């Protein structure tokens, strides 16, 4: 064996040297003992780190040595003080110093925390503290770059607090610098922060000097010596003692240790130490010294040869290393990692042929043997003793030593690496599949805006193919404002360096689409933004829903506003109607019973005219409020319109063309025909006023079925079958601001005195009352078209027979029970009935009417009652009285009916009703009809 020859020579040489050293040491020790017997010097207990080469470290025999050991020994010689040096784990050294077990602590950096319990000497050494990192890592230049890495440091070291203050939280703490370097050697850590001198020492010692790089100093520390807080005597003693050591002496000590690091771990230190001691014996040992020097030269040459072999052998100590004699084709050396890796004993391993380690020997081993120099095989397969085949990466080198051709091969088991690479490939495939099949649009662009990645969803939504997108910008793909907006949003993210949400739009064949994009910056190792990545989700449906909600909210607000105005208008109209009934009744009585003439008669007639005009006004208000009492009938709309064409022609005038276009097979509707008259009269009058000179007004009817799409954006619209009544003119038209106010009461664009603003409000109320809706199409200068959608009624229309001409009625007879809660209305109705010849019994409330009906001895022929009263409505009162007077007829009267009474079921056959206000002629007709039933 190669190493066997060296071991035999080493034993003989070491035996001779050991004898010489023993003699010298005994001589010196004897002198020291003799000197100590003459005095009792003060003992100074000094503690320091035991693993800080070259300042202090343990030798192979366990003794403490280094620069500081020599300095303290020289301190003791200069001062006569006995120095007791203790070197230990740094964390223990700090704790024991704090507990008072030592007088002085050395190798200490000054920190804020330590200043609270220590006093320091002036610094005596300036030490850089960089970050060391594996050469495969890049981008670490300062402490902040260490965030995110697992960083190794020594327990109790000043570096720990400094790293934490820079936000480095993932720290792995070790008891010594050597433990940290060993962990790095075993790939347990890749980044560590320790003082530069011991770092360089251990990196060189373990053959790792080429594998690690150092950053700029994270901080620069200074070595101090320190004593307990307040111990000024000891501090002064130390400073004075070290002041006695000259600079030349300090330099000589440092030179000794910095110059000897290549020999660490070898007997040369002992040889040189012995040689140093022999200088004191030069006079008597000069001849023997020349003999010893010759032996040292021979040993040094042997050690250099051995060092060269071991430097190659353990260059990658964590890997399996084998030395093969190429001439004999056999294994001659192997490290422990190789023995552990292959599972053989040393004897078994060296009995193997090198090719027996290879599972693919016929391919790999000839490849190694056929090369001279350095060989690198990234992947081969070896076999363990138990038959397990595993992948290895081989690095080999052929060299000659003492005329022997050797191959040094380093085999690294890459099973974990291959698994990691496979997992990485799987993760990349998974990530690629995730991106490609995501329901969101995913894209990547570089800093200049060029696409580098898009997924399938991006292609589907935009309609652009990947090969036409990659390498192009948004301005090229989406010309106009859309592409520019995309780029502006990207620049916001790049410039801010933060994640941002952007709402973006895209116009396509299917209209405008809305998207929510989450964009974030992509950064390199230097924290510079190199591009952006975005994930985009379509929110078109959400936007449309928001717009629909906003539109419905506006429609609902308008409906509430119209309903509120309607309730106000209806209440005012009802009360005003009652007062008008009193006025009209009294004026009519005066006209029928008094013999007036001249101015007085004219005045009464003018009062009557004004009251009737006011009555028309209240009817319009009640129609708008949908509280007008109506008597709906099944109608043919064409027939109803035909009946008022003559009147409409007079309203429109001869200068305007009037066109009537009735629809064919028109569906029937159920509606009060007088309301149709009101609608046509008002709309034709408005159309006439909208035409300045000559023009055209068209009325037409048709059937239509309304669906949900048609109802969109139309207030009050609902689905179903409708008959449409259209009134169209080619007049001046309307602006949008006028259209929004169109159906509000008292709003008019006509001059003062030419319009009340109730016409269209009344029409709106009538249509709503009949469960229909209105649309208006109007543009300035192009005219206006009103379309009234009236619901279809499935019962067929029966044409009305020609009514008999109304005859003059004679005075009536019989008893009428009159019920009215308004005193003025009660009084005037009673007077009118009495003038018509009837016997009248009055009641001001339903309760009073029931009591009178029970007490009245004779038969009551007719009940005439108001519909709306505080205690009981007229309909319920009629049912109560029916039980008392079974043959009593009924006549109802009201300005409007409440929601309950106004239901269509109220107006059943044979129920008679008279609208307030009424005149004597209307009253006589209605009473006669009711009593004749």
PDB file of N, CA, C and O in Angstrom, residues 676-700:
ATOM      1  N   UNK A 676    -110.643  55.870 -22.957  1.00  0.00           N
ATOM      2  CA  UNK A 676    -110.087  55.913 -24.311  1.00  0.00           C
ATOM      3  C   UNK A 676    -110.302  57.298 -24.907  1.00  0.00           C
ATOM      4  O   UNK A 676    -109.409  57.869 -25.557  1.00  0.00           O
ATOM      5  N   UNK A 677    -111.514  57.846 -24.685  1.00  0.00           N
ATOM      6  CA  UNK A 677    -111.796  59.194 -25.188  1.00  0.00           C
ATOM      7  C   UNK A 677    -110.827  60.207 -24.603  1.00  0.00           C
ATOM      8  O   UNK A 677    -110.305  61.084 -25.322  1.00  0.00           O
ATOM      9  N   UNK A 678    -110.582  60.132 -23.288  1.00  0.00           N
ATOM     10  CA  UNK A 678    -109.675  61.081 -22.632  1.00  0.00           C
ATOM     11  C   UNK A 678    -108.259  60.967 -23.204  1.00  0.00           C
ATOM     12  O   UNK A 678    -107.591  61.970 -23.449  1.00  0.00           O
ATOM     13  N   UNK A 679    -107.806  59.727 -23.402  1.00  0.00           N
ATOM     14  CA  UNK A 679    -106.451  59.506 -23.923  1.00  0.00           C
ATOM     15  C   UNK A 679    -106.308  60.111 -25.311  1.00  0.00           C
ATOM     16  O   UNK A 679    -105.365  60.874 -25.594  1.00  0.00           O
ATOM     17  N   UNK A 680    -107.226  59.781 -26.210  1.00  0.00           N
ATOM     18  CA  UNK A 680    -107.132  60.264 -27.586  1.00  0.00           C
ATOM     19  C   UNK A 680    -107.249  61.779 -27.651  1.00  0.00           C
ATOM     20  O   UNK A 680    -106.525  62.434 -28.408  1.00  0.00           O
ATOM     21  N   UNK A 681    -108.169  62.345 -26.875  1.00  0.00           N
ATOM     22  CA  UNK A 681    -108.352  63.799 -26.890  1.00  0.00           C
ATOM     23  C   UNK A 681    -107.088  64.513 -26.467  1.00  0.00           C
ATOM     24  O   UNK A 681    -106.636  65.471 -27.116  1.00  0.00           O
ATOM     25  N   UNK A 682    -106.461  64.084 -25.371  1.00  0.00           N
ATOM     26  CA  UNK A 682    -105.259  64.759 -24.862  1.00  0.00           C
ATOM     27  C   UNK A 682    -104.070  64.573 -25.794  1.00  0.00           C
ATOM     28  O   UNK A 682    -103.344  65.528 -26.095  1.00  0.00           O
ATOM     29  N   UNK A 683    -103.856  63.344 -26.273  1.00  0.00           N
ATOM     30  CA  UNK A 683    -102.678  63.105 -27.111  1.00  0.00           C
ATOM     31  C   UNK A 683    -102.812  63.790 -28.465  1.00  0.00           C
ATOM     32  O   UNK A 683    -101.818  64.306 -29.005  1.00  0.00           O
ATOM     33  N   UNK A 684    -104.019  63.832 -29.053  1.00  0.00           N
ATOM     34  CA  UNK A 684    -104.191  64.520 -30.328  1.00  0.00           C
ATOM     35  C   UNK A 684    -104.033  66.028 -30.162  1.00  0.00           C
ATOM     36  O   UNK A 684    -103.477  66.707 -31.043  1.00  0.00           O
ATOM     37  N   UNK A 685    -104.492  66.573 -29.043  1.00  0.00           N
ATOM     38  CA  UNK A 685    -104.314  68.004 -28.790  1.00  0.00           C
ATOM     39  C   UNK A 685    -102.823  68.331 -28.647  1.00  0.00           C
ATOM     40  O   UNK A 685    -102.345  69.342 -29.172  1.00  0.00           O
ATOM     41  N   UNK A 686    -102.072  67.481 -27.939  1.00  0.00           N
ATOM     42  CA  UNK A 686    -100.626  67.703 -27.791  1.00  0.00           C
ATOM     43  C   UNK A 686     -99.922  67.594 -29.143  1.00  0.00           C
ATOM     44  O   UNK A 686     -98.994  68.364 -29.441  1.00  0.00           O
ATOM     45  N   UNK A 687    -100.330  66.619 -29.948  1.00  0.00           N
ATOM     46  CA  UNK A 687     -99.715  66.456 -31.269  1.00  0.00           C
ATOM     47  C   UNK A 687     -99.982  67.670 -32.144  1.00  0.00           C
ATOM     48  O   UNK A 687     -99.100  68.135 -32.880  1.00  0.00           O
ATOM     49  N   UNK A 688    -101.208  68.168 -32.062  1.00  0.00           N
ATOM     50  CA  UNK A 688    -101.537  69.381 -32.829  1.00  0.00           C
ATOM     51  C   UNK A 688    -100.647  70.544 -32.409  1.00  0.00           C
ATOM     52  O   UNK A 688    -100.115  71.273 -33.249  1.00  0.00           O
ATOM     53  N   UNK A 689    -100.448  70.736 -31.111  1.00  0.00           N
ATOM     54  CA  UNK A 689     -99.632  71.854 -30.623  1.00  0.00           C
ATOM     55  C   UNK A 689     -98.165  71.682 -30.999  1.00  0.00           C
ATOM     56  O   UNK A 689     -97.418  72.665 -31.064  1.00  0.00           O
ATOM     57  N   UNK A 690     -97.715  70.444 -31.225  1.00  0.00           N
ATOM     58  CA  UNK A 690     -96.311  70.209 -31.575  1.00  0.00           C
ATOM     59  C   UNK A 690     -96.023  70.501 -33.036  1.00  0.00           C
ATOM     60  O   UNK A 690     -94.858  70.571 -33.444  1.00  0.00           O
ATOM     61  N   UNK A 691     -97.094  70.666 -33.885  1.00  0.00           N
ATOM     62  CA  UNK A 691     -96.928  70.958 -35.312  1.00  0.00           C
ATOM     63  C   UNK A 691     -97.147  72.441 -35.522  1.00  0.00           C
ATOM     64  O   UNK A 691     -98.206  72.990 -35.187  1.00  0.00           O
ATOM     65  N   UNK A 692     -96.128  73.116 -36.082  1.00  0.00           N
ATOM     66  CA  UNK A 692     -96.190  74.568 -36.214  1.00  0.00           C
ATOM     67  C   UNK A 692     -97.219  75.012 -37.263  1.00  0.00           C
ATOM     68  O   UNK A 692     -97.994  75.937 -37.036  1.00  0.00           O
ATOM     69  N   UNK A 693     -97.243  74.408 -38.432  1.00  0.00           N
ATOM     70  CA  UNK A 693     -98.181  74.839 -39.480  1.00  0.00           C
ATOM     71  C   UNK A 693     -98.900  73.638 -40.071  1.00  0.00           C
ATOM     72  O   UNK A 693    -100.020  73.313 -39.672  1.00  0.00           O
ATOM     73  N   UNK A 694     -98.268  72.974 -41.000  1.00  0.00           N
ATOM     74  CA  UNK A 694     -98.871  71.784 -41.581  1.00  0.00           C
ATOM     75  C   UNK A 694     -98.093  70.562 -41.130  1.00  0.00           C
ATOM     76  O   UNK A 694     -96.910  70.645 -40.842  1.00  0.00           O
ATOM     77  N   UNK A 695     -98.794  69.440 -41.081  1.00  0.00           N
ATOM     78  CA  UNK A 695     -98.128  68.223 -40.645  1.00  0.00           C
ATOM     79  C   UNK A 695     -99.065  67.046 -40.725  1.00  0.00           C
ATOM     80  O   UNK A 695    -100.080  67.078 -41.422  1.00  0.00           O
ATOM     81  N   UNK A 696     -98.746  66.019 -39.956  1.00  0.00           N
ATOM     82  CA  UNK A 696     -99.503  64.781 -40.055  1.00  0.00           C
ATOM     83  C   UNK A 696     -99.578  64.105 -38.691  1.00  0.00           C
ATOM     84  O   UNK A 696     -98.578  64.030 -37.973  1.00  0.00           O
ATOM     85  N   UNK A 697    -100.800  63.646 -38.364  1.00  0.00           N
ATOM     86  CA  UNK A 697    -101.018  62.874 -37.131  1.00  0.00           C
ATOM     87  C   UNK A 697    -101.619  61.542 -37.544  1.00  0.00           C
ATOM     88  O   UNK A 697    -102.594  61.488 -38.287  1.00  0.00           O
ATOM     89  N   UNK A 698    -101.032  60.454 -37.029  1.00  0.00           N
ATOM     90  CA  UNK A 698    -101.485  59.118 -37.392  1.00  0.00           C
ATOM     91  C   UNK A 698    -101.882  58.352 -36.138  1.00  0.00           C
ATOM     92  O   UNK A 698    -101.129  58.340 -35.146  1.00  0.00           O
ATOM     93  N   UNK A 699    -103.066  57.737 -36.188  1.00  0.00           N
ATOM     94  CA  UNK A 699    -103.506  56.846 -35.120  1.00  0.00           C
ATOM     95  C   UNK A 699    -103.592  55.441 -35.715  1.00  0.00           C
ATOM     96  O   UNK A 699    -104.198  55.246 -36.772  1.00  0.00           O
ATOM     97  N   UNK A 700    -102.985  54.466 -35.042  1.00  0.00           N
ATOM     98  CA  UNK A 700    -103.090  53.098 -35.526  1.00  0.00           C
ATOM     99  C   UNK A 700    -103.160  52.142 -34.354  1.00  0.00           C
ATOM    100  O   UNK A 700    -102.811  52.484 -33.227  1.00  0.00           O
TER     101      UNK A 700
END
